[in-house]
mmCIF file with all atom_site columns, C-alpha atoms in Angstrom:
data_model
loop_
_atom_site.group_PDB
_atom_site.id
_atom_site.type_symbol
_atom_site.label_atom_id
_atom_site.label_alt_id
_atom_site.label_comp_id
_atom_site.label_asym_id
_atom_site.label_entity_id
_atom_site.label_seq_id
_atom_site.pdbx_PDB_ins_code
_atom_site.Cartn_x
_atom_site.Cartn_y
_atom_site.Cartn_z
_atom_site.occupancy
_atom_site.B_iso_or_equiv
_atom_site.pdbx_formal_charge
_atom_site.auth_seq_id
_atom_site.auth_comp_id
_atom_site.auth_asym_id
_atom_site.auth_atom_id
_atom_site.pdbx_PDB_model_num
ATOM 1   C CA . MET A 1 1   ? 16.431  -52.481 11.225  1.00 54.00 ? 22  MET A CA 1
ATOM 2   C CA . THR A 1 2   ? 13.282  -53.803 12.823  1.00 61.00 ? 23  THR A CA 1
ATOM 3   C CA . ALA A 1 3   ? 9.843   -53.271 11.315  1.00 58.00 ? 24  ALA A CA 1
ATOM 4   C CA . GLN A 1 4   ? 8.782   -51.170 14.319  1.00 56.00 ? 25  GLN A CA 1
ATOM 5   C CA . ARG A 1 5   ? 11.822  -48.911 13.933  1.00 56.00 ? 26  ARG A CA 1
ATOM 6   C CA . THR A 1 6   ? 11.205  -48.513 10.188  1.00 51.00 ? 27  THR A CA 1
ATOM 7   C CA . PHE A 1 7   ? 7.568   -47.596 10.898  1.00 48.00 ? 28  PHE A CA 1
ATOM 8   C CA . ARG A 1 8   ? 8.630   -44.936 13.440  1.00 56.00 ? 29  ARG A CA 1
ATOM 9   C CA . LEU A 1 9   ? 11.172  -43.465 11.038  1.00 48.00 ? 30  LEU A CA 1
ATOM 10  C CA . ARG A 1 10  ? 8.593   -43.256 8.230   1.00 59.00 ? 31  ARG A CA 1
ATOM 11  C CA . ALA A 1 11  ? 6.054   -41.692 10.592  1.00 54.00 ? 32  ALA A CA 1
ATOM 12  C CA . ALA A 1 12  ? 8.574   -39.068 11.733  1.00 50.00 ? 33  ALA A CA 1
ATOM 13  C CA . VAL A 1 13  ? 9.473   -38.190 8.138   1.00 47.00 ? 34  VAL A CA 1
ATOM 14  C CA . GLY A 1 14  ? 5.760   -37.933 7.278   1.00 49.00 ? 35  GLY A CA 1
ATOM 15  C CA . VAL A 1 15  ? 5.141   -35.567 10.196  1.00 44.00 ? 36  VAL A CA 1
ATOM 16  C CA . LEU A 1 16  ? 8.085   -33.393 9.155   1.00 44.00 ? 37  LEU A CA 1
ATOM 17  C CA . LEU A 1 17  ? 6.779   -33.205 5.580   1.00 41.00 ? 38  LEU A CA 1
ATOM 18  C CA . VAL A 1 18  ? 3.283   -32.233 6.717   1.00 42.00 ? 39  VAL A CA 1
ATOM 19  C CA . VAL A 1 19  ? 4.649   -29.593 9.098   1.00 42.00 ? 40  VAL A CA 1
ATOM 20  C CA . GLY A 1 20  ? 7.002   -28.246 6.420   1.00 43.00 ? 41  GLY A CA 1
ATOM 21  C CA . VAL A 1 21  ? 4.243   -27.975 3.844   1.00 42.00 ? 42  VAL A CA 1
ATOM 22  C CA . GLY A 1 22  ? 1.946   -26.403 6.424   1.00 45.00 ? 43  GLY A CA 1
ATOM 23  C CA . LEU A 1 23  ? 4.539   -23.792 7.292   1.00 46.00 ? 44  LEU A CA 1
ATOM 24  C CA . GLY A 1 24  ? 5.036   -23.022 3.629   1.00 47.00 ? 45  GLY A CA 1
ATOM 25  C CA . LEU A 1 25  ? 1.326   -22.335 3.205   1.00 42.00 ? 46  LEU A CA 1
ATOM 26  C CA . HIS A 1 26  ? 1.231   -19.886 6.096   1.00 40.00 ? 47  HIS A CA 1
ATOM 27  C CA . VAL A 1 27  ? 3.902   -17.423 5.060   1.00 41.00 ? 48  VAL A CA 1
ATOM 28  C CA . PRO A 1 28  ? 2.993   -14.080 6.627   1.00 45.00 ? 49  PRO A CA 1
ATOM 29  C CA . PRO A 1 29  ? 2.177   -11.337 4.102   1.00 53.00 ? 50  PRO A CA 1
ATOM 30  C CA . ALA A 1 30  ? 4.786   -8.705  3.398   1.00 64.00 ? 51  ALA A CA 1
ATOM 31  C CA . GLN A 1 31  ? 4.510   -5.610  5.574   1.00 78.00 ? 52  GLN A CA 1
ATOM 32  C CA . ALA A 1 32  ? 2.705   -2.748  3.827   1.00 85.00 ? 53  ALA A CA 1
ATOM 33  C CA . ALA A 1 33  ? 4.843   0.303   3.179   1.00 96.00 ? 54  ALA A CA 1
ATOM 34  C CA . THR A 1 34  ? 3.936   3.842   4.194   1.00 97.00 ? 55  THR A CA 1
ATOM 35  C CA . ARG A 1 35  ? 4.754   6.289   1.403   1.00 98.00 ? 56  ARG A CA 1
ATOM 36  C CA . THR A 1 36  ? 4.803   10.048  2.012   1.00 98.00 ? 57  THR A CA 1
ATOM 37  C CA . VAL A 1 37  ? 3.468   12.991  0.011   1.00 98.00 ? 58  VAL A CA 1
ATOM 38  C CA . THR A 1 38  ? 4.377   16.445  1.333   1.00 98.00 ? 59  THR A CA 1
ATOM 39  C CA . VAL A 1 39  ? 1.976   19.276  0.526   1.00 98.00 ? 60  VAL A CA 1
ATOM 40  C CA . GLY A 1 40  ? 3.357   22.794  0.397   1.00 96.00 ? 61  GLY A CA 1
ATOM 41  C CA . SER A 1 41  ? 3.064   26.163  -1.289  1.00 94.00 ? 62  SER A CA 1
ATOM 42  C CA . GLN A 1 42  ? 3.865   24.598  -4.676  1.00 95.00 ? 63  GLN A CA 1
ATOM 43  C CA . GLY A 1 43  ? 1.424   21.671  -4.294  1.00 95.00 ? 64  GLY A CA 1
ATOM 44  C CA . PRO A 1 44  ? 2.010   17.995  -3.532  1.00 98.00 ? 65  PRO A CA 1
ATOM 45  C CA . SER A 1 45  ? 5.456   16.473  -3.814  1.00 98.00 ? 66  SER A CA 1
ATOM 46  C CA . PRO A 1 46  ? 5.628   14.109  -5.532  1.00 98.00 ? 67  PRO A CA 1
ATOM 47  C CA . ALA A 1 47  ? 2.573   15.061  -7.575  1.00 98.00 ? 68  ALA A CA 1
ATOM 48  C CA . THR A 1 48  ? 2.253   11.476  -8.819  1.00 98.00 ? 69  THR A CA 1
ATOM 49  C CA . LEU A 1 49  ? 3.192   8.691   -6.441  1.00 98.00 ? 70  LEU A CA 1
ATOM 50  C CA . THR A 1 50  ? 3.401   5.055   -7.547  1.00 98.00 ? 71  THR A CA 1
ATOM 51  C CA . ILE A 1 51  ? 2.902   2.548   -4.747  1.00 97.00 ? 72  ILE A CA 1
ATOM 52  C CA . ALA A 1 52  ? 2.370   -1.186  -4.344  1.00 96.00 ? 73  ALA A CA 1
ATOM 53  C CA . LYS A 1 53  ? -0.988  -2.769  -3.660  1.00 95.00 ? 74  LYS A CA 1
ATOM 54  C CA . GLY A 1 54  ? -1.603  -2.747  0.101   1.00 95.00 ? 75  GLY A CA 1
ATOM 55  C CA . ASP A 1 55  ? 0.566   0.322   0.789   1.00 97.00 ? 76  ASP A CA 1
ATOM 56  C CA . VAL A 1 56  ? -0.734  3.423   2.556   1.00 97.00 ? 77  VAL A CA 1
ATOM 57  C CA . VAL A 1 57  ? -0.021  7.084   1.803   1.00 97.00 ? 78  VAL A CA 1
ATOM 58  C CA . ARG A 1 58  ? 0.793   9.614   4.497   1.00 98.00 ? 79  ARG A CA 1
ATOM 59  C CA . PHE A 1 59  ? 0.075   13.225  3.567   1.00 98.00 ? 80  PHE A CA 1
ATOM 60  C CA . VAL A 1 60  ? 2.236   15.717  5.499   1.00 98.00 ? 81  VAL A CA 1
ATOM 61  C CA . ASN A 1 61  ? 1.622   19.465  5.514   1.00 98.00 ? 82  ASN A CA 1
ATOM 62  C CA . GLY A 1 62  ? 5.020   21.121  5.127   1.00 97.00 ? 83  GLY A CA 1
ATOM 63  C CA . ASP A 1 63  ? 3.451   24.555  4.705   1.00 96.00 ? 84  ASP A CA 1
ATOM 64  C CA . SER A 1 64  ? 2.481   27.323  7.159   1.00 95.00 ? 85  SER A CA 1
ATOM 65  C CA . VAL A 1 65  ? -1.192  27.327  6.058   1.00 95.00 ? 86  VAL A CA 1
ATOM 66  C CA . ASN A 1 66  ? -3.961  24.697  5.933   1.00 96.00 ? 87  ASN A CA 1
ATOM 67  C CA . HIS A 1 67  ? -4.214  22.183  3.109   1.00 96.00 ? 88  HIS A CA 1
ATOM 68  C CA . THR A 1 68  ? -7.321  20.134  2.374   1.00 97.00 ? 89  THR A CA 1
ATOM 69  C CA . ILE A 1 69  ? -6.692  16.840  0.603   1.00 97.00 ? 90  ILE A CA 1
ATOM 70  C CA . GLN A 1 70  ? -9.754  15.254  -0.988  1.00 96.00 ? 91  GLN A CA 1
ATOM 71  C CA . ARG A 1 71  ? -10.427 12.356  -3.303  1.00 94.00 ? 92  ARG A CA 1
ATOM 72  C CA . GLU A 1 72  ? -11.128 13.427  -6.851  1.00 88.00 ? 93  GLU A CA 1
ATOM 73  C CA . THR A 1 73  ? -11.109 10.230  -8.940  1.00 82.00 ? 94  THR A CA 1
ATOM 74  C CA . GLY A 1 74  ? -10.889 6.514   -8.343  1.00 75.00 ? 95  GLY A CA 1
ATOM 75  C CA . SER A 1 75  ? -12.674 4.221   -5.941  1.00 80.00 ? 96  SER A CA 1
ATOM 76  C CA . TRP A 1 76  ? -11.084 5.337   -2.704  1.00 83.00 ? 97  TRP A CA 1
ATOM 77  C CA . SER A 1 77  ? -12.320 7.479   0.136   1.00 90.00 ? 98  SER A CA 1
ATOM 78  C CA . PHE A 1 78  ? -10.110 10.107  1.719   1.00 94.00 ? 99  PHE A CA 1
ATOM 79  C CA . SER A 1 79  ? -10.520 13.647  2.956   1.00 95.00 ? 100 SER A CA 1
ATOM 80  C CA . ALA A 1 80  ? -8.423  15.565  5.477   1.00 97.00 ? 101 ALA A CA 1
ATOM 81  C CA . THR A 1 81  ? -7.700  19.154  6.397   1.00 97.00 ? 102 THR A CA 1
ATOM 82  C CA . LEU A 1 82  ? -4.158  19.480  7.669   1.00 97.00 ? 103 LEU A CA 1
ATOM 83  C CA . GLY A 1 83  ? -2.827  22.383  9.674   1.00 97.00 ? 104 GLY A CA 1
ATOM 84  C CA . ALA A 1 84  ? 0.851   23.331  9.543   1.00 96.00 ? 105 ALA A CA 1
ATOM 85  C CA . GLY A 1 85  ? 2.987   20.303  10.411  1.00 97.00 ? 106 GLY A CA 1
ATOM 86  C CA . GLN A 1 86  ? 0.033   17.899  10.635  1.00 98.00 ? 107 GLN A CA 1
ATOM 87  C CA . SER A 1 87  ? -0.316  14.612  8.767   1.00 98.00 ? 108 SER A CA 1
ATOM 88  C CA . ALA A 1 88  ? -2.988  12.050  7.884   1.00 98.00 ? 109 ALA A CA 1
ATOM 89  C CA . THR A 1 89  ? -2.707  8.525   6.510   1.00 97.00 ? 110 THR A CA 1
ATOM 90  C CA . THR A 1 90  ? -4.970  6.771   4.030   1.00 96.00 ? 111 THR A CA 1
ATOM 91  C CA . ALA A 1 91  ? -6.368  3.291   4.351   1.00 95.00 ? 112 ALA A CA 1
ATOM 92  C CA . PRO A 1 92  ? -4.416  0.651   2.401   1.00 96.00 ? 113 PRO A CA 1
ATOM 93  C CA . PHE A 1 93  ? -4.905  0.789   -1.370  1.00 95.00 ? 114 PHE A CA 1
ATOM 94  C CA . ARG A 1 94  ? -6.354  -2.638  -2.191  1.00 94.00 ? 115 ARG A CA 1
ATOM 95  C CA . ALA A 1 95  ? -7.036  -2.254  -5.925  1.00 94.00 ? 116 ALA A CA 1
ATOM 96  C CA . ALA A 1 96  ? -4.992  -1.279  -8.944  1.00 95.00 ? 117 ALA A CA 1
ATOM 97  C CA . GLY A 1 97  ? -5.769  2.059   -10.570 1.00 94.00 ? 118 GLY A CA 1
ATOM 98  C CA . THR A 1 98  ? -5.071  5.771   -10.612 1.00 95.00 ? 119 THR A CA 1
ATOM 99  C CA . PHE A 1 99  ? -6.518  7.629   -7.641  1.00 96.00 ? 120 PHE A CA 1
ATOM 100 C CA . GLY A 1 100 ? -6.664  11.384  -8.180  1.00 96.00 ? 121 GLY A CA 1
ATOM 101 C CA . TYR A 1 101 ? -6.942  13.957  -5.413  1.00 97.00 ? 122 TYR A CA 1
ATOM 102 C CA . THR A 1 102 ? -7.044  17.716  -4.967  1.00 97.00 ? 123 THR A CA 1
ATOM 103 C CA . ASP A 1 103 ? -4.865  19.700  -2.593  1.00 97.00 ? 124 ASP A CA 1
ATOM 104 C CA . VAL A 1 104 ? -6.486  23.026  -1.712  1.00 96.00 ? 125 VAL A CA 1
ATOM 105 C CA . ARG A 1 105 ? -4.093  25.491  -0.063  1.00 95.00 ? 126 ARG A CA 1
ATOM 106 C CA . SER A 1 106 ? -6.159  27.918  2.003   1.00 91.00 ? 127 SER A CA 1
ATOM 107 C CA . GLY A 1 107 ? -5.529  30.691  4.478   1.00 76.00 ? 128 GLY A CA 1
ATOM 108 C CA . VAL A 1 108 ? -3.969  32.949  1.867   1.00 67.00 ? 129 VAL A CA 1
ATOM 109 C CA . LEU A 1 109 ? -5.574  35.792  -0.061  1.00 78.00 ? 130 LEU A CA 1
ATOM 110 C CA . PHE A 1 110 ? -6.642  33.369  -2.805  1.00 80.00 ? 131 PHE A CA 1
ATOM 111 C CA . SER A 1 111 ? -6.921  29.621  -2.421  1.00 85.00 ? 132 SER A CA 1
ATOM 112 C CA . ASP A 1 112 ? -4.684  27.549  -4.663  1.00 92.00 ? 133 ASP A CA 1
ATOM 113 C CA . THR A 1 113 ? -5.875  24.186  -5.945  1.00 95.00 ? 134 THR A CA 1
ATOM 114 C CA . PHE A 1 114 ? -3.354  21.564  -6.977  1.00 97.00 ? 135 PHE A CA 1
ATOM 115 C CA . ARG A 1 115 ? -3.907  18.051  -8.267  1.00 97.00 ? 136 ARG A CA 1
ATOM 116 C CA . GLY A 1 116 ? -2.068  14.853  -7.540  1.00 97.00 ? 137 GLY A CA 1
ATOM 117 C CA . ALA A 1 117 ? -2.454  11.135  -8.043  1.00 97.00 ? 138 ALA A CA 1
ATOM 118 C CA . VAL A 1 118 ? -1.624  7.852   -6.382  1.00 97.00 ? 139 VAL A CA 1
ATOM 119 C CA . VAL A 1 119 ? -0.960  5.068   -8.893  1.00 97.00 ? 140 VAL A CA 1
ATOM 120 C CA . VAL A 1 120 ? -1.236  1.391   -7.988  1.00 96.00 ? 141 VAL A CA 1
ATOM 121 C CA . PRO A 1 121 ? -0.055  -0.648  -11.000 1.00 96.00 ? 142 PRO A CA 1
ATOM 122 C CA . ALA A 1 122 ? -1.890  -3.807  -12.004 1.00 93.00 ? 143 ALA A CA 1
ATOM 123 C CA . PRO A 1 123 ? 0.119   -6.967  -11.409 1.00 86.00 ? 144 PRO A CA 1
ATOM 124 C CA . PRO A 1 124 ? 1.865   -8.336  -14.488 1.00 83.00 ? 145 PRO A CA 1
ATOM 125 C CA . PRO A 1 125 ? -0.104  -11.036 -16.332 1.00 83.00 ? 146 PRO A CA 1
ATOM 126 C CA . ALA A 1 126 ? 0.687   -14.587 -15.362 1.00 80.00 ? 147 ALA A CA 1
ATOM 127 C CA . ALA A 1 127 ? 2.988   -16.359 -17.789 1.00 77.00 ? 148 ALA A CA 1
ATOM 128 C CA . SER A 1 128 ? 1.113   -18.821 -19.947 1.00 73.00 ? 149 SER A CA 1
ATOM 129 C CA . PRO A 1 129 ? 2.543   -22.309 -20.190 1.00 74.00 ? 150 PRO A CA 1
ATOM 130 C CA . ARG A 1 130 ? 4.443   -23.094 -23.371 1.00 73.00 ? 151 ARG A CA 1
ATOM 131 C CA . PRO A 1 131 ? 2.949   -25.758 -25.580 1.00 70.00 ? 152 PRO A CA 1
ATOM 132 C CA . SER A 1 132 ? 4.873   -28.981 -25.455 1.00 65.00 ? 153 SER A CA 1
#
């Protein structure tokens, strides 16, 4: 093999390694999931929903009267009044925590207030290296 050919082969392998490493660094993030909570005459279902960081929650009114969903606890911002059959979706949950909300069922003789929560678990701690 000539020196020029060896140089070309090494250059090609080097380019492939750089491209391969570059592609590995630019893996697209996983698609966020949309999880659903249905509000009805008995309150939200499920009342406590555990989701992954980055997911969104879609509240769907499965009742014949209005429901107002409003943030109660946690560092998130959400408020929506949903008529029968309507839905609204939150922004992605970017932090771990428990995010409480109220579901007020109105349009009946007395308003009913239910409570629910969205839980985003903290990631597991990183494994510490074992001493050698």
